[in-house]
Coordinates of C-alpha atoms in Angstrom, one line a residue:
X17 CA 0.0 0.0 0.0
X18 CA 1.4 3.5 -0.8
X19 CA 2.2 5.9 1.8
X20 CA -0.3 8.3 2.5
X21 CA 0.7 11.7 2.1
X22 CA 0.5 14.2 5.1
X23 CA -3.0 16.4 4.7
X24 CA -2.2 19.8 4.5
X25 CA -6.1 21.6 5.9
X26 CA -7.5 24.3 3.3
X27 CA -8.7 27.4 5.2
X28 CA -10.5 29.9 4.3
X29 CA -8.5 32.8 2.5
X30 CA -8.5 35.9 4.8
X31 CA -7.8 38.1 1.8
X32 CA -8.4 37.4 -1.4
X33 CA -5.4 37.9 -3.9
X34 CA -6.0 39.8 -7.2
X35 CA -2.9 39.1 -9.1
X36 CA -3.6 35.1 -9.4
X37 CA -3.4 33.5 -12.5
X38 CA -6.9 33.6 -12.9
X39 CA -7.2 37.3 -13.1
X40 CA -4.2 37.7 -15.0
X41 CA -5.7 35.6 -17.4
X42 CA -9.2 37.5 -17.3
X43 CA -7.1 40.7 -16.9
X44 CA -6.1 40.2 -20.6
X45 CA -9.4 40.6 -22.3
X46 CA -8.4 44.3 -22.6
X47 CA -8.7 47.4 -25.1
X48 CA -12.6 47.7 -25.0
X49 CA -13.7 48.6 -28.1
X50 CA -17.4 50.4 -27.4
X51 CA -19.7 51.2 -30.4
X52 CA -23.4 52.9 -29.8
X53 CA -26.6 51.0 -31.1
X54 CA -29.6 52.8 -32.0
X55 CA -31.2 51.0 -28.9
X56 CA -30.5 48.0 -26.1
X57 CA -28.6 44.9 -26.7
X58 CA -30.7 42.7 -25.9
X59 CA -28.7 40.0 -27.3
X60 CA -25.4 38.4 -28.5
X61 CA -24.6 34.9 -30.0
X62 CA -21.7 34.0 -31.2
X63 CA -21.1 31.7 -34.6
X64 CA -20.3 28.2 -33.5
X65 CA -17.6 27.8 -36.6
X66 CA -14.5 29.8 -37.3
X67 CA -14.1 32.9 -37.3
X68 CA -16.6 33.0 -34.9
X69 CA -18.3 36.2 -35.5
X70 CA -21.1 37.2 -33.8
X71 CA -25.0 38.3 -33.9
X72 CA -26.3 41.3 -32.5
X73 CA -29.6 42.5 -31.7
X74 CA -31.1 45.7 -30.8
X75 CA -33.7 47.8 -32.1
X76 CA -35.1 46.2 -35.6
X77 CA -31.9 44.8 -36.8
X78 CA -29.5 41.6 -36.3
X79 CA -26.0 43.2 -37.3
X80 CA -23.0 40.4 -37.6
X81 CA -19.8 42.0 -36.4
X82 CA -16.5 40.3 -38.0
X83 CA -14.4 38.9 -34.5
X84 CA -11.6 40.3 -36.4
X85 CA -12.4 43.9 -37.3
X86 CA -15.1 44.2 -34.9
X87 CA -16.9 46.0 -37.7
X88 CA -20.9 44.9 -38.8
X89 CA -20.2 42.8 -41.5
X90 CA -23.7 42.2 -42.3
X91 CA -27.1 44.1 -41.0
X92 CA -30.5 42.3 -40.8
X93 CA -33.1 44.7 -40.9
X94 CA -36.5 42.8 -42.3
X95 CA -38.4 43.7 -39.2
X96 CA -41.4 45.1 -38.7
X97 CA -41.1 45.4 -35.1
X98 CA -38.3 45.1 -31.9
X99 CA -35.9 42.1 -33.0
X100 CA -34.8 39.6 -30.4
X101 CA -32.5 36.6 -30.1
X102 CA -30.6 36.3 -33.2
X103 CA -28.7 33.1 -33.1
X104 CA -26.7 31.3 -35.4
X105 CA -27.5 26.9 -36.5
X106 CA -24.3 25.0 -35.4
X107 CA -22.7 25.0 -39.2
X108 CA -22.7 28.9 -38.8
X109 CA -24.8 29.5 -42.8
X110 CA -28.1 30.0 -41.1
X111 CA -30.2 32.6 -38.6
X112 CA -32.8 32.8 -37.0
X113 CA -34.4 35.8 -34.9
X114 CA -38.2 36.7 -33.2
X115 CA -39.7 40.2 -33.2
X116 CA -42.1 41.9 -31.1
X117 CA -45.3 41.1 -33.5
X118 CA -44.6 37.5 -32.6
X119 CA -43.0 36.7 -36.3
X120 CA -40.0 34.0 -36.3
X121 CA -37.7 34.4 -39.0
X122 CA -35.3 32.3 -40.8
X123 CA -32.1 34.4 -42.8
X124 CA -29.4 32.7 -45.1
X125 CA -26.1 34.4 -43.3
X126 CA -25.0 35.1 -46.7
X127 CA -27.5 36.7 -49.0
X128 CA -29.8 37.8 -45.6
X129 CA -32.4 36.5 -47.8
X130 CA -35.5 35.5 -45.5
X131 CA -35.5 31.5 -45.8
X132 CA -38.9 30.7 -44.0
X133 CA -41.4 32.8 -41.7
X134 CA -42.7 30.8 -38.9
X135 CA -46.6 32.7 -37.7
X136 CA -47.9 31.8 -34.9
X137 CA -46.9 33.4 -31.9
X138 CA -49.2 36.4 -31.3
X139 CA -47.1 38.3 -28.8
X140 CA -43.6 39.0 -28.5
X141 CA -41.2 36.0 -29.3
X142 CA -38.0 36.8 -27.1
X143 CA -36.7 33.3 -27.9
X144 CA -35.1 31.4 -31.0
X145 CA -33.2 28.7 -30.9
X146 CA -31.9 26.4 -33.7
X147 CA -32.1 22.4 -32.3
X148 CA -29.2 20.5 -32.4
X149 CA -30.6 18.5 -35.3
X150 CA -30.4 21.8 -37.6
X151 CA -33.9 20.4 -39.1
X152 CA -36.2 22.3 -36.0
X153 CA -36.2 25.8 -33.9
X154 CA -37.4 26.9 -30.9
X155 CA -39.5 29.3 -29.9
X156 CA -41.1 30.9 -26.9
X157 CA -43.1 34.0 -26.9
X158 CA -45.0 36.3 -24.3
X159 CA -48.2 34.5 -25.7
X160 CA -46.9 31.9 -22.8
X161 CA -46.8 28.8 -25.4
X162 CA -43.1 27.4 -26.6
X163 CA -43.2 26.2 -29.8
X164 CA -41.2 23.7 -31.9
X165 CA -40.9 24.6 -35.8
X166 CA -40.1 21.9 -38.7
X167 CA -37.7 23.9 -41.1
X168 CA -38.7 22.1 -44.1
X169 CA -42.3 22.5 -43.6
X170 CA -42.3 25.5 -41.9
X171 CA -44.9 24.5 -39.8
X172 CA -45.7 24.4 -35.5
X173 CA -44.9 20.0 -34.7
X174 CA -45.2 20.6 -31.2
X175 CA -47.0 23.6 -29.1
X176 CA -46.5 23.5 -25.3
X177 CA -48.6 25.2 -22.9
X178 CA -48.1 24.6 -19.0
X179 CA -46.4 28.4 -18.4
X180 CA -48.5 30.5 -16.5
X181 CA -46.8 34.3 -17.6
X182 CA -44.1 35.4 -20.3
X183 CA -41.5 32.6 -21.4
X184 CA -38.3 34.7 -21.8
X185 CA -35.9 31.6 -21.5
X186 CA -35.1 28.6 -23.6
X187 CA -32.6 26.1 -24.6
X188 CA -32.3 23.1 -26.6
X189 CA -29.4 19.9 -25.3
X190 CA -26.4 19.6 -27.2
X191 CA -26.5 16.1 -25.7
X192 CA -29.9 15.3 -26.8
X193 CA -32.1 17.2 -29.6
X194 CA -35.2 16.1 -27.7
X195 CA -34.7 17.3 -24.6
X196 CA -35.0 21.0 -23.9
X197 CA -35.9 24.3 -21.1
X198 CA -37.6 26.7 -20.7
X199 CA -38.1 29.5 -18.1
X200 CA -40.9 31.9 -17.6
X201 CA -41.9 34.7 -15.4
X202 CA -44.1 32.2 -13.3
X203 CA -40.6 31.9 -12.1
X204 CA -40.6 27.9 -13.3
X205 CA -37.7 25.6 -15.1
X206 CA -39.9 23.4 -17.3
X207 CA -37.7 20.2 -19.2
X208 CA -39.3 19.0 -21.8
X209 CA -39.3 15.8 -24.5
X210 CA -40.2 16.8 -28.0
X211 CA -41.5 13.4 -28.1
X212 CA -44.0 14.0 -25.3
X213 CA -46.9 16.9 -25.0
X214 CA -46.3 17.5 -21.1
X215 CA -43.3 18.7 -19.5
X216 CA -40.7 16.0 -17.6
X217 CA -40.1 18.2 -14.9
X218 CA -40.6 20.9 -13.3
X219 CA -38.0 23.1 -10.7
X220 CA -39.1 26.4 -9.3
X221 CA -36.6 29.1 -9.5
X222 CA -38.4 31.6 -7.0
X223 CA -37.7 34.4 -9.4
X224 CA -39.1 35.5 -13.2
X225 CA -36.7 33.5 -15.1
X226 CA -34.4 35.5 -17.6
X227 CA -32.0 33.2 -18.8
X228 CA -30.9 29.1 -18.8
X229 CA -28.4 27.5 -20.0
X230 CA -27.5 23.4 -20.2
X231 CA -24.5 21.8 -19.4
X232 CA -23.2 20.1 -22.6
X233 CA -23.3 16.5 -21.4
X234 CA -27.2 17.2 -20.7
X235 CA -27.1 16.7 -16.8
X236 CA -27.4 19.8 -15.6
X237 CA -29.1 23.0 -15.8
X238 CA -28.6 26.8 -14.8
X239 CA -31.1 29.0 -14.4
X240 CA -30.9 32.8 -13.4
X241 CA -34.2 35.1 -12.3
X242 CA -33.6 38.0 -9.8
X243 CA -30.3 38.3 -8.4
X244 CA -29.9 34.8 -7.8
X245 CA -28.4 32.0 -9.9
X246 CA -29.5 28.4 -9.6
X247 CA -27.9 24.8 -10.2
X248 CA -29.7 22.0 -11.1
X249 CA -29.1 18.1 -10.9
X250 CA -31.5 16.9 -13.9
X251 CA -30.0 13.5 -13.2
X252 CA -31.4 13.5 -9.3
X253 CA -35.2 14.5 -10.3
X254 CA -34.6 18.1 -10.5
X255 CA -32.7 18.8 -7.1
X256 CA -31.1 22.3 -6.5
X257 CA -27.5 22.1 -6.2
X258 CA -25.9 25.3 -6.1
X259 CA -27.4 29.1 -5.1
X260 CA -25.3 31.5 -6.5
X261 CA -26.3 34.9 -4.8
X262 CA -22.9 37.3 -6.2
X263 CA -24.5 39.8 -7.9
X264 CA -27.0 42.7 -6.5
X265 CA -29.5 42.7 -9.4
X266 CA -31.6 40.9 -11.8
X267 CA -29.0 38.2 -13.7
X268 CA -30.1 38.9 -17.5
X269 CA -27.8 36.7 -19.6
X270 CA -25.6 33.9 -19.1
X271 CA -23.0 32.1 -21.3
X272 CA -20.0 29.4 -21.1
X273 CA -16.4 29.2 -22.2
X274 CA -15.5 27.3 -25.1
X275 CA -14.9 24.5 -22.7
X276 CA -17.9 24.7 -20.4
X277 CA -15.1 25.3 -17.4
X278 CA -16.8 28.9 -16.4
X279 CA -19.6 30.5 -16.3
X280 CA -20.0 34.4 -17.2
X281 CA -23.2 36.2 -16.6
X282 CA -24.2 39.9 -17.0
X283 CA -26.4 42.0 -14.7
X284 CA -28.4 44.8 -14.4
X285 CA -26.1 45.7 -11.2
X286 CA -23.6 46.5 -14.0
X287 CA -21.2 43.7 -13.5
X288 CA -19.8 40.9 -15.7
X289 CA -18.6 37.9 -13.0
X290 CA -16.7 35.0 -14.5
X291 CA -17.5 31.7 -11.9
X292 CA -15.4 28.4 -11.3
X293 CA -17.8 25.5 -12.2
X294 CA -16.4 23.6 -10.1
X295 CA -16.8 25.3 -7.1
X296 CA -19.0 28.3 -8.4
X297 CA -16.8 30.6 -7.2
X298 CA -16.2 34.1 -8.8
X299 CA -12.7 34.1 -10.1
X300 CA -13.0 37.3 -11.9
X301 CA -15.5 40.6 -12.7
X302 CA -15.7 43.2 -15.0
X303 CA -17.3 46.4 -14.1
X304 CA -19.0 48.1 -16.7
X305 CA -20.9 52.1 -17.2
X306 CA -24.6 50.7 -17.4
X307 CA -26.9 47.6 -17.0
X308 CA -26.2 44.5 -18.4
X309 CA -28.7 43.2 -21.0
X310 CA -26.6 40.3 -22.9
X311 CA -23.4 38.8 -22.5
X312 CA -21.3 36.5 -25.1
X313 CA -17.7 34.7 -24.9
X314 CA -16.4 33.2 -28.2
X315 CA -16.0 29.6 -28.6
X316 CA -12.0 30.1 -28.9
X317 CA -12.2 32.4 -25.6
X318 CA -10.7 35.1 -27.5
X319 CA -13.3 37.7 -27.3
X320 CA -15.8 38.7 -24.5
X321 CA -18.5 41.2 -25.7
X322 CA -21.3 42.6 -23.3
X323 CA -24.6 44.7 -24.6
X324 CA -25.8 47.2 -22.7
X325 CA -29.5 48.9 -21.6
X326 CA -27.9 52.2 -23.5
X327 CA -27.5 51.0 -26.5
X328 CA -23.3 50.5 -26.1
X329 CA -21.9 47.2 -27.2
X330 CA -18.2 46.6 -25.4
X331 CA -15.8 44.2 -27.3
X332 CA -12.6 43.1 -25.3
X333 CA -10.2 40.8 -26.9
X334 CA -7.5 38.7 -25.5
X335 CA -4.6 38.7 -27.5
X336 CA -3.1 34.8 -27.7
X337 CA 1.0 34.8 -27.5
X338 CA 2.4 32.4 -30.0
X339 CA 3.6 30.3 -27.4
X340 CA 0.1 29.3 -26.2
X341 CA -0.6 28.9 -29.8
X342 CA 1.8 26.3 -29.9
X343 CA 1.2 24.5 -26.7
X344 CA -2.3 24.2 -27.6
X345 CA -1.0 22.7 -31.3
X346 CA 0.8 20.7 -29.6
X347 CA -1.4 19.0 -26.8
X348 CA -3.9 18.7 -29.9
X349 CA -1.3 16.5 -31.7
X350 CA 0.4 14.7 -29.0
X351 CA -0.5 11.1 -28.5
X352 CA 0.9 9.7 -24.8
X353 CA 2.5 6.6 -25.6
X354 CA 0.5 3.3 -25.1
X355 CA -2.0 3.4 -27.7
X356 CA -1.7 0.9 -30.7
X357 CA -1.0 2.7 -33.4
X358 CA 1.5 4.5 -31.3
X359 CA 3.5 1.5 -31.0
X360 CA 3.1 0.4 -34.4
X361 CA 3.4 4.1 -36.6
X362 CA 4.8 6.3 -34.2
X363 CA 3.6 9.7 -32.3
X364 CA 2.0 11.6 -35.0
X365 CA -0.9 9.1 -35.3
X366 CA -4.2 10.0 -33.5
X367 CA -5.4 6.9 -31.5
X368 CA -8.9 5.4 -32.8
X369 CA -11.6 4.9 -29.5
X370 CA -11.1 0.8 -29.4
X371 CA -7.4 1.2 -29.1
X372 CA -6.1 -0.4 -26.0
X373 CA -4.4 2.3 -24.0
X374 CA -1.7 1.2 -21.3
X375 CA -1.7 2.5 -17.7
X376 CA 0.6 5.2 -17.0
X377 CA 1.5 5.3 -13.3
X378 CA 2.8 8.1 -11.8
X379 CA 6.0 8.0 -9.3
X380 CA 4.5 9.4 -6.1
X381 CA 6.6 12.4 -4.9
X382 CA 6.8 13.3 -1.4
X383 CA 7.8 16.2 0.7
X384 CA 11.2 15.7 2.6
X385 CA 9.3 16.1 5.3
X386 CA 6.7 13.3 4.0
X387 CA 9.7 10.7 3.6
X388 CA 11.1 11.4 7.4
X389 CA 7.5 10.6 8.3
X390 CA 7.0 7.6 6.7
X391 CA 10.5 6.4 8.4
X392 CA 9.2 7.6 11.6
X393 CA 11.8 10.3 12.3
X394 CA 9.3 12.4 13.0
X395 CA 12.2 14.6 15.1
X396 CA 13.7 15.3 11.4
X397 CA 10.4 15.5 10.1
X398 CA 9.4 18.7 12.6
X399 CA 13.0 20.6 11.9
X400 CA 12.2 19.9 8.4
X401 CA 8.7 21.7 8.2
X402 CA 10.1 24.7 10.5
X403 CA 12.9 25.5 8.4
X404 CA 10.2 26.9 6.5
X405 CA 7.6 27.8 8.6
X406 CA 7.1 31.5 8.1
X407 CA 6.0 30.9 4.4
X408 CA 3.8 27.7 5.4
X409 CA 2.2 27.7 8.7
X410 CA -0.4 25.5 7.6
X411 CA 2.3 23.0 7.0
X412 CA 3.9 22.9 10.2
X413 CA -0.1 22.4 11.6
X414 CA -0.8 19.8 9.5
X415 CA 2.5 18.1 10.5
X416 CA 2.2 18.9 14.0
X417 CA -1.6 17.6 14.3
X418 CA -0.5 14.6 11.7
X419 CA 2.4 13.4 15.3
X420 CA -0.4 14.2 17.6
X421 CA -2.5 11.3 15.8
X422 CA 0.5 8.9 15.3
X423 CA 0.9 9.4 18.9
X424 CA 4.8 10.7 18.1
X425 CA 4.3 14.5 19.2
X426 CA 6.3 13.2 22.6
X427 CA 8.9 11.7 20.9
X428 CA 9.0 14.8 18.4
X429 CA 10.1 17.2 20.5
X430 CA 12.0 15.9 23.8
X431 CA 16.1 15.1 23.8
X432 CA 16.2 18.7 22.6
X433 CA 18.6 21.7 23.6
X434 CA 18.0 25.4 23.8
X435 CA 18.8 26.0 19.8
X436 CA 16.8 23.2 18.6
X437 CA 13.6 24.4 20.3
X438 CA 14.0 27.7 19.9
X439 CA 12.2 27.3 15.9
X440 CA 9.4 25.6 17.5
X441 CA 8.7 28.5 20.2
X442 CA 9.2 31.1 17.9
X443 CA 6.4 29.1 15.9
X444 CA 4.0 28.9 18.5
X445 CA 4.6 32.6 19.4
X446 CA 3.9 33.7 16.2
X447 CA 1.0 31.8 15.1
X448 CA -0.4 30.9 18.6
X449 CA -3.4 33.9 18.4
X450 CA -4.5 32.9 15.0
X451 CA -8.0 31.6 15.3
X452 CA -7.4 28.6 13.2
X453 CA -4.4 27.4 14.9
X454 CA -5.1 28.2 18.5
X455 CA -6.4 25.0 19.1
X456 CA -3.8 22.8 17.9
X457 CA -0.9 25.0 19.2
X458 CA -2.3 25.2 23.0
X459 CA -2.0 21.5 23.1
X460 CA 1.3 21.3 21.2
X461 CA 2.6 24.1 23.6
X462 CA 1.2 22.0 26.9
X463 CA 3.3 19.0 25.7
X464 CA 6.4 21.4 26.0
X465 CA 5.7 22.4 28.8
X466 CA 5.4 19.0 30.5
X467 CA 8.4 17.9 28.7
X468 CA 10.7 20.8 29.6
X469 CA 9.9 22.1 33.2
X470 CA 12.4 20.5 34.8
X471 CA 14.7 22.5 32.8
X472 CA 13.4 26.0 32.8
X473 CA 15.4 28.6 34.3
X474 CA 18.8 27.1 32.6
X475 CA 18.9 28.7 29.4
X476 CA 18.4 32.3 29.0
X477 CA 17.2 32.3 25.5
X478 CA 14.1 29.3 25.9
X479 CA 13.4 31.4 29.2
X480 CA 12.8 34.7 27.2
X481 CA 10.9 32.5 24.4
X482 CA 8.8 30.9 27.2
X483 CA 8.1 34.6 29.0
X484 CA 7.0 36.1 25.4
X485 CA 4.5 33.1 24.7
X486 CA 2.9 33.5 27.6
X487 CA 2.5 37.8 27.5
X488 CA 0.8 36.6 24.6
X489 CA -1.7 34.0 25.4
X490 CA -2.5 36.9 28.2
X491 CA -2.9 39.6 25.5
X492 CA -5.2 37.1 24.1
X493 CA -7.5 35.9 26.9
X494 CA -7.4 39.7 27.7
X495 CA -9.0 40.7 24.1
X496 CA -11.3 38.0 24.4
X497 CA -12.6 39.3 27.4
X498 CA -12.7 43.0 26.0
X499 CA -14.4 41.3 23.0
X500 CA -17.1 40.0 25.1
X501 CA -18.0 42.7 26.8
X502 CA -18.6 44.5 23.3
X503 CA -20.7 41.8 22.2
X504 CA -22.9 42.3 25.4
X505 CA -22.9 46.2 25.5
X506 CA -24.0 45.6 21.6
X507 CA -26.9 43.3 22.4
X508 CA -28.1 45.5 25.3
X509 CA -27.9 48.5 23.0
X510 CA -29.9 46.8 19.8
X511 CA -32.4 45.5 22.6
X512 CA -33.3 49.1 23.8
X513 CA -33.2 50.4 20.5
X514 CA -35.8 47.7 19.2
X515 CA -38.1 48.3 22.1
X516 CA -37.9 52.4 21.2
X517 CA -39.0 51.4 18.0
X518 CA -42.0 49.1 18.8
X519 CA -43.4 51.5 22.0
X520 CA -43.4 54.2 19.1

């Protein structure tokens, strides 16, 4: 069995760093570029192929801007009426957009020529949607009915019907063309099977719904309404599994990375907040001069644009060095060694899915500390982890509470002298106060005590060391106490106050 590496704890960061690599990395969408619309953005969608331009909406028109001049390269305008969602099919040659008279339209993204007009809706279609199977569209309209269109008819196959108010949110699987969302301002996640005329499930957001968005394996959905963002586990029945609450108003547009490893949204609190799937933490956020109405990221992560309530469109492009260029060419053409046709035609062959891959094990690498532990020195293994215990306190803990279970703490620290005991006072002097140690370092600092009595008052230097700890486990108690008694004049002063209030 392989030795088990000593647990280092994670705390909780007291202040959080702004120059890690994940805000340099964010840092580098820079150079805004901000052009006026005639009206609100009220959405952006970017091309699924290369180049990866992208659709904009506002006012009457659905304007594509080239992603490398960041100039219209195309303008829509075939609209009676308020356009919304203009969205490109996954081979990037078609679009389709709603308008406020309830029309759906289908463009070729050449010509512009209008390809099919879907009527039905008879309020305000604020959702389009190409399927996955590039043969149907999606649609949901104010009229509270979502629709599914047959391209090559041009005619409603399904019309569902369960929402109670305005269906502002939709969103087809990439995993499954059957299986879609939908969000309404009866503030409920519908899923639903084109194959069936009722919904699968149902998950109530608690807020008008503006925006979903699936995760692309299909087990997961995000919904946002209000200022709150929601997680749910389609796999588990529908359960919630995160509650994002990071911004201060209404979330009106989400999007993913090119991977599906972050999440941006946009809100009307003016602020662009990029989160960590994996633990939905915000690793970065843009501020930005008005409400957020739509926000897009390019499938290559190169540009980041966000439309705003006053008509301005931000573009911010990151500029890839020629070095990630060629790390990403080359983990794109690298084939580990193991496969098949590996062996047999070298490394510039892809491997096929039935190859037969072997395992690659790993040499486990310990900490010199880590290897005078597992040969039970743990004597060297404590001077090891104070030698550097200024930059890694929470190493020395987890050492230090790694003895006191192995039962070696004793053993750790007697049979010293004055110069070999002094790193370990100093450590406990320093760190001693710190709420997440205190614990931990009382007992560690008992078990010297018990071990050294005898011998106090011999050496000078462990008698000053000894003196200083203790002035500070005084200053502690003493701020405790003074902390206390805050708390309680506090409680007594909110207690009047509240009874002021309800006599008046």
């Amino acid at each position: 069995m392989d030795y088990q590496k000593t647990v280092v704890k994670k705390y909780a960061k007291v202040h959080s760093s702004k120059n890690t690599a994940e805000a340099k990395y964010w840092k580098r969408f820079k150079s805004p570029i901000v052009i006026k619309e005639f009206a609100s953005v009220s959405s952006i969608f970017f091309s699924p192929v290369a180049p990866y331009d992208f659709a904009v909406t506002s006012s009457t028109r659905v304007q594509i801007y080239s992603s490398k001049t960041h100039q219209p390269k195309k303008t829509i305008s075939r609209f009676k009426d308020i356009a919304y969602s203009g969205s490109f099919r996954q081979d990037g040659k078609l679009i389709v957009a709603g308008d406020a008279t309830g029309l759906v339209q289908m463009f070729d993204g050449g010509s512009r020529a209008i390809l099919r007009s879907f009527k039905a809706h008879n309020l305000p279609t604020q959702v389009t949607q190409f399927s996955t199977n590039k043969s149907n569209i999606l649609s949901a309209s104010d009229d509270k009915t979502v629709r599914i269109w047959d391209i090559p008819s041009g005619e409603s196959v399904n019309i569902f019907e369960e929402h109670d108010d305005y269906v502002r949110a939709g969103v087809v699987s990439q995993d499954n063309p059957n299986l879609f969302v939908s969000g309404s301002y009866d503030q409920t996640v519908k899923l639903w099977d084109m194959r069936q005329s009722e919904s699968v499930m149902t998950m109530n957001h608690g807020a008008p719904v503006e925006s979903l968005l699936i995760y692309p394996n299909g087990g997961a959905v995000i919904s946002s309404g209000g200022p709150v963002i929601k997680v749910w586990d389609l796999l588990s029945g529908g359960r919630c599994m995160h509650t994002l609450g990071n911004h201060q108003k209404t979330v009106t547009s989400m999007c993913f990375d090119g991977s599906a490893s972050r999440l941006v949204t946009g809100s009307l609190d003016q602020h662009v907040k990029i989160y960590d799937v994996q633990d939905y933490k915000v690793v970065h956020s843009v501020k930005y001069p008005a409400p957020i109405l739509s926000v897009g990221l390019s499938p290559d992560d190169t540009h980041l644009a966000a439309g705003m309530s006053n008509g301005l469109l931000s573009i911010r492009q990151r500029q890839i060095k020629s070095s990630e260029k060629a790390i990403k060419k080359q983990n794109q053409d690298y084939i580990r060694a193991g496969t098949y046709k590996y062996f047999m035609r070298g490394q510039s062959n892809t491997a096929a899915k039935d190859d037969f891959v072997v395992e690659h094990t790993k040499r486990q690498r310990l900490k010199k500390y880590d290897q005078f532990m597992k040969v039970f020195q743990y004597s060297n293994a404590l001077d090891e982890v104070l030698r550097v215990s200024i930059q890694t306190p929470v190493v020395v803990a987890a050492v230090l509470q790694e003895l006191i279970h192995r039962d070696g703490l004793k053993q750790a620290i007697t049979g010293r002298d004055d110069v070999s005991l002094e790193p370990l006072m100093r450590f406990l002097i320093r760190n001693i106060h710190h709420p997440r140690f205190t614990n931990l370092l009382v007992d560690v600092s008992e078990a010297v005590i018990d071990c050294y009595t005898r011998v106090f008052g011999q050496s000078p230097l462990i008698d000053d060391l000894l003196s200083r700890l203790t002035v500070k486990v005084k200053q502690e108690i003493q701020l405790q106490k003074d902390l206390i008694e805050t708390m309680a004049t506090l409680d007594m002063l909110f207690t009047k106050s509240g009874s002021a209030i309800v006599n008046q």
